[in-house]
Amino acid sequence: MELIDGKAIAEAVKQEIAAEVAGIVARGGKRPHLAAILVGHDGGSETYVAAKVKACEVCGFKSTLIRYENDVTEEELLDRVRQLNEDEDIDGFIVQLPLPRHISEQKVIETIDHRKDVDGFHPINVGRMSIGLPCYVSATPNGILELIKRYHIETTGKKCVVLGRSNIVGKPMAMLMMQKAYPGDATVTVCHSRSRDLAKECREADILIAALGQPHFVKADMVKEGAVVIDVGTTRVPSDKTKSGFKLTGDVLFEEVAPKCSYITPVPGGVGPMTIVSLMKNTLLAGKKEIYP
Ligand code: GUN
């Protein structure tokens, strides 16, 4: 069994990005600028956004954090998004999800100019991704592809099972694993809460990608000997053993599953750090106007 070290790969990619940014700035080019909107004080969102701001620093990007309280109106937020669309100094921006219930996430996503949508959530980017056109690919699936590439994991002709059908992870992941490319060319099955005999589907997987958000859902008897297991779960489970009072917990029962795998990602330190790095890569692409010149 080989552990996939997302943390180490993420650090390496950030150094690659920083070197490229230093070159751009040395040649008189513009330093990429990412803005993030954070509404409210959700613990998970606070942590993720802080990590994104920190990663910008490491990569040599400029970053701007815009905060609102939970009672911000939808119109106020949409107006700020429109301002960012027009702001020539901002290359890309994100609105951290989830948003309070009185705000339509879909409306917000569709108000973002797709050319600055470095999260890859806008329907134009999702549509372009699904037909293999240049676009911003959403960060978690893109981070997983990067891990597969860097570990030279074979995907062609493999049976890949994706657990979960979210717009952010499950659906794009399935699309990317079936694309005519490497990583890709896999035979993909998507399982979800209504799937019949989900355990049997999982047992057939050469590559199992768990993105359900249900701690320790995947047990050893659901995994084939020699499978590649990618754990996207990051549920904050209360714990008296950590300073923060919670423990990030994956969708895979690691201790039990790991011995059966050829490769497996840990939680934390697997997919999580790669998600942030993918956002940095998209921001660099936005700064260079590579996708939408
Ligand atoms: N919430 C959970 N993951 C993400 C992400 O990748 N981007 C944004 N904007 N919000 C999220």
mmCIF file with all atom_site columns, C-alpha atoms in Angstrom, residues 101-263:
data_model
loop_
_atom_site.group_PDB
_atom_site.id
_atom_site.type_symbol
_atom_site.label_atom_id
_atom_site.label_alt_id
_atom_site.label_comp_id
_atom_site.label_asym_id
_atom_site.label_entity_id
_atom_site.label_seq_id
_atom_site.pdbx_PDB_ins_code
_atom_site.Cartn_x
_atom_site.Cartn_y
_atom_site.Cartn_z
_atom_site.occupancy
_atom_site.B_iso_or_equiv
_atom_site.pdbx_formal_charge
_atom_site.auth_seq_id
_atom_site.auth_comp_id
_atom_site.auth_asym_id
_atom_site.auth_atom_id
_atom_site.pdbx_PDB_model_num
ATOM 1   C CA . ARG A 1 101 ? -30.688 30.016 3.318   1.00 0.00 ? 101 ARG A CA 1
ATOM 2   C CA . HIS A 1 102 ? -32.209 33.328 2.219   1.00 0.00 ? 102 HIS A CA 1
ATOM 3   C CA . ILE A 1 103 ? -29.601 33.666 -0.540  1.00 0.00 ? 103 ILE A CA 1
ATOM 4   C CA . SER A 1 104 ? -29.839 31.618 -3.724  1.00 0.00 ? 104 SER A CA 1
ATOM 5   C CA . GLU A 1 105 ? -26.440 29.999 -4.310  1.00 0.00 ? 105 GLU A CA 1
ATOM 6   C CA . GLN A 1 106 ? -27.388 29.326 -7.909  1.00 0.00 ? 106 GLN A CA 1
ATOM 7   C CA . LYS A 1 107 ? -28.211 32.991 -8.522  1.00 0.00 ? 107 LYS A CA 1
ATOM 8   C CA . VAL A 1 108 ? -24.872 34.014 -7.023  1.00 0.00 ? 108 VAL A CA 1
ATOM 9   C CA . ILE A 1 109 ? -22.934 31.474 -9.102  1.00 0.00 ? 109 ILE A CA 1
ATOM 10  C CA . GLU A 1 110 ? -24.664 32.558 -12.308 1.00 0.00 ? 110 GLU A CA 1
ATOM 11  C CA . THR A 1 111 ? -23.984 36.233 -11.568 1.00 0.00 ? 111 THR A CA 1
ATOM 12  C CA . ILE A 1 112 ? -20.216 35.605 -11.442 1.00 0.00 ? 112 ILE A CA 1
ATOM 13  C CA . ASP A 1 113 ? -18.572 36.372 -14.788 1.00 0.00 ? 113 ASP A CA 1
ATOM 14  C CA . HIS A 1 114 ? -17.553 32.890 -16.002 1.00 0.00 ? 114 HIS A CA 1
ATOM 15  C CA . ARG A 1 115 ? -14.177 34.362 -17.051 1.00 0.00 ? 115 ARG A CA 1
ATOM 16  C CA . LYS A 1 116 ? -13.434 35.087 -13.374 1.00 0.00 ? 116 LYS A CA 1
ATOM 17  C CA . ASP A 1 117 ? -15.113 31.948 -11.976 1.00 0.00 ? 117 ASP A CA 1
ATOM 18  C CA . VAL A 1 118 ? -11.950 30.248 -10.700 1.00 0.00 ? 118 VAL A CA 1
ATOM 19  C CA . ASP A 1 119 ? -14.124 27.813 -8.680  1.00 0.00 ? 119 ASP A CA 1
ATOM 20  C CA . GLY A 1 120 ? -15.451 26.465 -11.990 1.00 0.00 ? 120 GLY A CA 1
ATOM 21  C CA . PHE A 1 121 ? -19.039 26.471 -10.685 1.00 0.00 ? 121 PHE A CA 1
ATOM 22  C CA . HIS A 1 122 ? -20.659 28.629 -13.413 1.00 0.00 ? 122 HIS A CA 1
ATOM 23  C CA . PRO A 1 123 ? -22.789 26.617 -15.885 1.00 0.00 ? 123 PRO A CA 1
ATOM 24  C CA . ILE A 1 124 ? -20.572 27.830 -18.765 1.00 0.00 ? 124 ILE A CA 1
ATOM 25  C CA . ASN A 1 125 ? -17.485 26.330 -17.110 1.00 0.00 ? 125 ASN A CA 1
ATOM 26  C CA . VAL A 1 126 ? -19.343 23.165 -16.093 1.00 0.00 ? 126 VAL A CA 1
ATOM 27  C CA . GLY A 1 127 ? -20.702 22.787 -19.639 1.00 0.00 ? 127 GLY A CA 1
ATOM 28  C CA . ARG A 1 128 ? -17.327 23.396 -21.252 1.00 0.00 ? 128 ARG A CA 1
ATOM 29  C CA . MET A 1 129 ? -15.695 20.897 -18.887 1.00 0.00 ? 129 MET A CA 1
ATOM 30  C CA . SER A 1 130 ? -18.275 18.265 -19.776 1.00 0.00 ? 130 SER A CA 1
ATOM 31  C CA . ILE A 1 131 ? -17.490 18.539 -23.504 1.00 0.00 ? 131 ILE A CA 1
ATOM 32  C CA . GLY A 1 132 ? -13.734 18.817 -23.030 1.00 0.00 ? 132 GLY A CA 1
ATOM 33  C CA . LEU A 1 133 ? -13.259 22.531 -23.826 1.00 0.00 ? 133 LEU A CA 1
ATOM 34  C CA . PRO A 1 134 ? -10.755 24.779 -22.000 1.00 0.00 ? 134 PRO A CA 1
ATOM 35  C CA . CYS A 1 135 ? -12.390 26.036 -18.790 1.00 0.00 ? 135 CYS A CA 1
ATOM 36  C CA . TYR A 1 136 ? -11.950 26.431 -15.057 1.00 0.00 ? 136 TYR A CA 1
ATOM 37  C CA . VAL A 1 137 ? -12.396 22.950 -13.597 1.00 0.00 ? 137 VAL A CA 1
ATOM 38  C CA . SER A 1 138 ? -13.744 22.805 -10.061 1.00 0.00 ? 138 SER A CA 1
ATOM 39  C CA . ALA A 1 139 ? -10.998 22.499 -7.509  1.00 0.00 ? 139 ALA A CA 1
ATOM 40  C CA . THR A 1 140 ? -11.571 19.191 -5.745  1.00 0.00 ? 140 THR A CA 1
ATOM 41  C CA . PRO A 1 141 ? -11.908 17.015 -8.868  1.00 0.00 ? 141 PRO A CA 1
ATOM 42  C CA . ASN A 1 142 ? -8.972  18.820 -10.467 1.00 0.00 ? 142 ASN A CA 1
ATOM 43  C CA . GLY A 1 143 ? -6.855  18.225 -7.359  1.00 0.00 ? 143 GLY A CA 1
ATOM 44  C CA . ILE A 1 144 ? -7.680  14.516 -7.500  1.00 0.00 ? 144 ILE A CA 1
ATOM 45  C CA . LEU A 1 145 ? -6.641  14.371 -11.181 1.00 0.00 ? 145 LEU A CA 1
ATOM 46  C CA . GLU A 1 146 ? -3.344  16.011 -10.231 1.00 0.00 ? 146 GLU A CA 1
ATOM 47  C CA . LEU A 1 147 ? -2.713  13.371 -7.537  1.00 0.00 ? 147 LEU A CA 1
ATOM 48  C CA . ILE A 1 148 ? -3.505  10.563 -10.003 1.00 0.00 ? 148 ILE A CA 1
ATOM 49  C CA . LYS A 1 149 ? -1.073  12.119 -12.510 1.00 0.00 ? 149 LYS A CA 1
ATOM 50  C CA . ARG A 1 150 ? 1.746   12.691 -10.044 1.00 0.00 ? 150 ARG A CA 1
ATOM 51  C CA . TYR A 1 151 ? 1.518   9.102  -8.777  1.00 0.00 ? 151 TYR A CA 1
ATOM 52  C CA . HIS A 1 152 ? 1.267   7.753  -12.368 1.00 0.00 ? 152 HIS A CA 1
ATOM 53  C CA . ILE A 1 153 ? -1.885  5.828  -11.456 1.00 0.00 ? 153 ILE A CA 1
ATOM 54  C CA . GLU A 1 154 ? -3.374  4.041  -14.456 1.00 0.00 ? 154 GLU A CA 1
ATOM 55  C CA . THR A 1 155 ? -6.950  5.009  -15.300 1.00 0.00 ? 155 THR A CA 1
ATOM 56  C CA . THR A 1 156 ? -7.432  3.832  -18.896 1.00 0.00 ? 156 THR A CA 1
ATOM 57  C CA . GLY A 1 157 ? -10.060 1.085  -19.079 1.00 0.00 ? 157 GLY A CA 1
ATOM 58  C CA . LYS A 1 158 ? -10.335 0.934  -15.286 1.00 0.00 ? 158 LYS A CA 1
ATOM 59  C CA . LYS A 1 159 ? -13.626 0.719  -13.466 1.00 0.00 ? 159 LYS A CA 1
ATOM 60  C CA . CYS A 1 160 ? -14.056 3.892  -11.433 1.00 0.00 ? 160 CYS A CA 1
ATOM 61  C CA . VAL A 1 161 ? -16.844 4.226  -8.885  1.00 0.00 ? 161 VAL A CA 1
ATOM 62  C CA . VAL A 1 162 ? -17.709 7.721  -7.650  1.00 0.00 ? 162 VAL A CA 1
ATOM 63  C CA . LEU A 1 163 ? -19.723 7.821  -4.410  1.00 0.00 ? 163 LEU A CA 1
ATOM 64  C CA . GLY A 1 164 ? -21.775 11.012 -4.337  1.00 0.00 ? 164 GLY A CA 1
ATOM 65  C CA . ARG A 1 165 ? -23.404 13.173 -6.997  1.00 0.00 ? 165 ARG A CA 1
ATOM 66  C CA . SER A 1 166 ? -22.816 16.730 -5.794  1.00 0.00 ? 166 SER A CA 1
ATOM 67  C CA . ASN A 1 167 ? -22.368 19.510 -8.336  1.00 0.00 ? 167 ASN A CA 1
ATOM 68  C CA . ILE A 1 168 ? -19.020 20.416 -6.753  1.00 0.00 ? 168 ILE A CA 1
ATOM 69  C CA . VAL A 1 169 ? -17.390 16.978 -6.596  1.00 0.00 ? 169 VAL A CA 1
ATOM 70  C CA . GLY A 1 170 ? -19.327 13.857 -7.669  1.00 0.00 ? 170 GLY A CA 1
ATOM 71  C CA . LYS A 1 171 ? -20.699 15.020 -11.012 1.00 0.00 ? 171 LYS A CA 1
ATOM 72  C CA . PRO A 1 172 ? -17.560 16.783 -12.315 1.00 0.00 ? 172 PRO A CA 1
ATOM 73  C CA . MET A 1 173 ? -15.378 13.923 -11.043 1.00 0.00 ? 173 MET A CA 1
ATOM 74  C CA . ALA A 1 174 ? -17.408 11.391 -13.012 1.00 0.00 ? 174 ALA A CA 1
ATOM 75  C CA . MET A 1 175 ? -17.241 13.580 -16.143 1.00 0.00 ? 175 MET A CA 1
ATOM 76  C CA . LEU A 1 176 ? -13.470 13.963 -15.875 1.00 0.00 ? 176 LEU A CA 1
ATOM 77  C CA . MET A 1 177 ? -12.777 10.285 -15.257 1.00 0.00 ? 177 MET A CA 1
ATOM 78  C CA . MET A 1 178 ? -14.710 9.377  -18.424 1.00 0.00 ? 178 MET A CA 1
ATOM 79  C CA . GLN A 1 179 ? -13.113 12.068 -20.616 1.00 0.00 ? 179 GLN A CA 1
ATOM 80  C CA . LYS A 1 180 ? -11.010 10.926 -23.573 1.00 0.00 ? 180 LYS A CA 1
ATOM 81  C CA . ALA A 1 181 ? -7.658  11.721 -21.964 1.00 0.00 ? 181 ALA A CA 1
ATOM 82  C CA . TYR A 1 182 ? -5.296  10.797 -19.200 1.00 0.00 ? 182 TYR A CA 1
ATOM 83  C CA . PRO A 1 183 ? -6.332  10.846 -16.389 1.00 0.00 ? 183 PRO A CA 1
ATOM 84  C CA . GLY A 1 184 ? -9.620  9.539  -17.717 1.00 0.00 ? 184 GLY A CA 1
ATOM 85  C CA . ASP A 1 185 ? -10.680 6.882  -20.207 1.00 0.00 ? 185 ASP A CA 1
ATOM 86  C CA . ALA A 1 186 ? -12.227 5.025  -17.268 1.00 0.00 ? 186 ALA A CA 1
ATOM 87  C CA . THR A 1 187 ? -15.571 3.234  -17.102 1.00 0.00 ? 187 THR A CA 1
ATOM 88  C CA . VAL A 1 188 ? -17.440 5.305  -14.550 1.00 0.00 ? 188 VAL A CA 1
ATOM 89  C CA . THR A 1 189 ? -20.315 4.440  -12.219 1.00 0.00 ? 189 THR A CA 1
ATOM 90  C CA . VAL A 1 190 ? -21.853 7.075  -9.968  1.00 0.00 ? 190 VAL A CA 1
ATOM 91  C CA . CYS A 1 191 ? -23.491 5.822  -6.758  1.00 0.00 ? 191 CYS A CA 1
ATOM 92  C CA . HIS A 1 192 ? -25.602 7.872  -4.344  1.00 0.00 ? 192 HIS A CA 1
ATOM 93  C CA . SER A 1 193 ? -28.082 7.599  -1.491  1.00 0.00 ? 193 SER A CA 1
ATOM 94  C CA . ARG A 1 194 ? -30.687 5.920  -3.732  1.00 0.00 ? 194 ARG A CA 1
ATOM 95  C CA . SER A 1 195 ? -28.329 3.400  -5.357  1.00 0.00 ? 195 SER A CA 1
ATOM 96  C CA . ARG A 1 196 ? -29.253 -0.269 -5.014  1.00 0.00 ? 196 ARG A CA 1
ATOM 97  C CA . ASP A 1 197 ? -26.485 -2.561 -3.733  1.00 0.00 ? 197 ASP A CA 1
ATOM 98  C CA . LEU A 1 198 ? -23.937 0.174  -3.430  1.00 0.00 ? 198 LEU A CA 1
ATOM 99  C CA . ALA A 1 199 ? -21.474 -2.142 -1.607  1.00 0.00 ? 199 ALA A CA 1
ATOM 100 C CA . LYS A 1 200 ? -21.436 -4.516 -4.587  1.00 0.00 ? 200 LYS A CA 1
ATOM 101 C CA . GLU A 1 201 ? -20.722 -1.613 -6.980  1.00 0.00 ? 201 GLU A CA 1
ATOM 102 C CA . CYS A 1 202 ? -17.857 -0.465 -4.749  1.00 0.00 ? 202 CYS A CA 1
ATOM 103 C CA . ARG A 1 203 ? -16.329 -3.951 -4.620  1.00 0.00 ? 203 ARG A CA 1
ATOM 104 C CA . GLU A 1 204 ? -16.001 -3.873 -8.407  1.00 0.00 ? 204 GLU A CA 1
ATOM 105 C CA . ALA A 1 205 ? -14.096 -0.592 -8.428  1.00 0.00 ? 205 ALA A CA 1
ATOM 106 C CA . ASP A 1 206 ? -10.430 -0.384 -9.448  1.00 0.00 ? 206 ASP A CA 1
ATOM 107 C CA . ILE A 1 207 ? -10.608 3.271  -8.419  1.00 0.00 ? 207 ILE A CA 1
ATOM 108 C CA . LEU A 1 208 ? -13.041 4.276  -5.664  1.00 0.00 ? 208 LEU A CA 1
ATOM 109 C CA . ILE A 1 209 ? -13.669 7.979  -5.078  1.00 0.00 ? 209 ILE A CA 1
ATOM 110 C CA . ALA A 1 210 ? -15.693 8.599  -1.907  1.00 0.00 ? 210 ALA A CA 1
ATOM 111 C CA . ALA A 1 211 ? -17.415 11.984 -1.773  1.00 0.00 ? 211 ALA A CA 1
ATOM 112 C CA . LEU A 1 212 ? -20.543 11.408 0.284   1.00 0.00 ? 212 LEU A CA 1
ATOM 113 C CA . GLY A 1 213 ? -19.726 13.410 3.399   1.00 0.00 ? 213 GLY A CA 1
ATOM 114 C CA . GLN A 1 214 ? -20.569 10.430 5.627   1.00 0.00 ? 214 GLN A CA 1
ATOM 115 C CA . PRO A 1 215 ? -17.742 9.668  8.065   1.00 0.00 ? 215 PRO A CA 1
ATOM 116 C CA . HIS A 1 216 ? -16.309 6.131  7.794   1.00 0.00 ? 216 HIS A CA 1
ATOM 117 C CA . PHE A 1 217 ? -18.963 5.018  5.298   1.00 0.00 ? 217 PHE A CA 1
ATOM 118 C CA . VAL A 1 218 ? -16.548 2.891  3.229   1.00 0.00 ? 218 VAL A CA 1
ATOM 119 C CA . LYS A 1 219 ? -15.576 -0.289 5.090   1.00 0.00 ? 219 LYS A CA 1
ATOM 120 C CA . ALA A 1 220 ? -13.034 -2.970 4.162   1.00 0.00 ? 220 ALA A CA 1
ATOM 121 C CA . ASP A 1 221 ? -15.693 -5.343 2.813   1.00 0.00 ? 221 ASP A CA 1
ATOM 122 C CA . MET A 1 222 ? -16.652 -2.697 0.204   1.00 0.00 ? 222 MET A CA 1
ATOM 123 C CA . VAL A 1 223 ? -13.173 -2.472 -1.311  1.00 0.00 ? 223 VAL A CA 1
ATOM 124 C CA . LYS A 1 224 ? -11.477 -4.768 -3.820  1.00 0.00 ? 224 LYS A CA 1
ATOM 125 C CA . GLU A 1 225 ? -7.941  -6.006 -3.083  1.00 0.00 ? 225 GLU A CA 1
ATOM 126 C CA . GLY A 1 226 ? -5.478  -3.659 -4.820  1.00 0.00 ? 226 GLY A CA 1
ATOM 127 C CA . ALA A 1 227 ? -7.958  -0.806 -5.375  1.00 0.00 ? 227 ALA A CA 1
ATOM 128 C CA . VAL A 1 228 ? -7.031  2.881  -5.467  1.00 0.00 ? 228 VAL A CA 1
ATOM 129 C CA . VAL A 1 229 ? -9.112  4.713  -2.827  1.00 0.00 ? 229 VAL A CA 1
ATOM 130 C CA . ILE A 1 230 ? -9.531  8.484  -2.880  1.00 0.00 ? 230 ILE A CA 1
ATOM 131 C CA . ASP A 1 231 ? -11.227 9.939  0.203   1.00 0.00 ? 231 ASP A CA 1
ATOM 132 C CA . VAL A 1 232 ? -12.873 13.330 -0.320  1.00 0.00 ? 232 VAL A CA 1
ATOM 133 C CA . GLY A 1 233 ? -14.716 13.385 3.023   1.00 0.00 ? 233 GLY A CA 1
ATOM 134 C CA . THR A 1 234 ? -13.884 16.181 5.471   1.00 0.00 ? 234 THR A CA 1
ATOM 135 C CA . THR A 1 235 ? -16.627 16.012 8.071   1.00 0.00 ? 235 THR A CA 1
ATOM 136 C CA . ARG A 1 236 ? -15.828 17.855 11.309  1.00 0.00 ? 236 ARG A CA 1
ATOM 137 C CA . VAL A 1 237 ? -16.550 15.289 14.008  1.00 0.00 ? 237 VAL A CA 1
ATOM 138 C CA . PRO A 1 238 ? -16.447 16.495 17.651  1.00 0.00 ? 238 PRO A CA 1
ATOM 139 C CA . SER A 1 239 ? -13.352 15.238 19.479  1.00 0.00 ? 239 SER A CA 1
ATOM 140 C CA . ASP A 1 240 ? -11.871 15.803 22.935  1.00 0.00 ? 240 ASP A CA 1
ATOM 141 C CA . LYS A 1 241 ? -8.413  14.840 21.662  1.00 0.00 ? 241 LYS A CA 1
ATOM 142 C CA . THR A 1 242 ? -7.739  17.959 19.574  1.00 0.00 ? 242 THR A CA 1
ATOM 143 C CA . LYS A 1 243 ? -7.237  21.611 20.453  1.00 0.00 ? 243 LYS A CA 1
ATOM 144 C CA . SER A 1 244 ? -9.942  22.762 18.040  1.00 0.00 ? 244 SER A CA 1
ATOM 145 C CA . GLY A 1 245 ? -12.509 20.366 19.563  1.00 0.00 ? 245 GLY A CA 1
ATOM 146 C CA . PHE A 1 246 ? -13.132 18.485 16.337  1.00 0.00 ? 246 PHE A CA 1
ATOM 147 C CA . LYS A 1 247 ? -11.410 16.027 14.060  1.00 0.00 ? 247 LYS A CA 1
ATOM 148 C CA . LEU A 1 248 ? -11.566 16.055 10.261  1.00 0.00 ? 248 LEU A CA 1
ATOM 149 C CA . THR A 1 249 ? -12.979 12.664 9.359   1.00 0.00 ? 249 THR A CA 1
ATOM 150 C CA . GLY A 1 250 ? -12.987 11.028 5.954   1.00 0.00 ? 250 GLY A CA 1
ATOM 151 C CA . ASP A 1 251 ? -15.646 8.915  4.243   1.00 0.00 ? 251 ASP A CA 1
ATOM 152 C CA . VAL A 1 252 ? -13.335 5.882  4.439   1.00 0.00 ? 252 VAL A CA 1
ATOM 153 C CA . LEU A 1 253 ? -12.571 3.784  7.511   1.00 0.00 ? 253 LEU A CA 1
ATOM 154 C CA . PHE A 1 254 ? -8.857  4.197  6.848   1.00 0.00 ? 254 PHE A CA 1
ATOM 155 C CA . GLU A 1 255 ? -7.344  1.686  9.321   1.00 0.00 ? 255 GLU A CA 1
ATOM 156 C CA . GLU A 1 256 ? -9.487  -1.106 7.967   1.00 0.00 ? 256 GLU A CA 1
ATOM 157 C CA . VAL A 1 257 ? -9.410  -0.196 4.263   1.00 0.00 ? 257 VAL A CA 1
ATOM 158 C CA . ALA A 1 258 ? -5.778  0.910  3.783   1.00 0.00 ? 258 ALA A CA 1
ATOM 159 C CA . PRO A 1 259 ? -4.186  -2.577 3.985   1.00 0.00 ? 259 PRO A CA 1
ATOM 160 C CA . LYS A 1 260 ? -6.274  -3.688 0.977   1.00 0.00 ? 260 LYS A CA 1
ATOM 161 C CA . CYS A 1 261 ? -5.345  -0.730 -1.263  1.00 0.00 ? 261 CYS A CA 1
ATOM 162 C CA . SER A 1 262 ? -2.611  -0.165 -3.817  1.00 0.00 ? 262 SER A CA 1
ATOM 163 C CA . TYR A 1 263 ? -2.921  3.581  -3.118  1.00 0.00 ? 263 TYR A CA 1
#
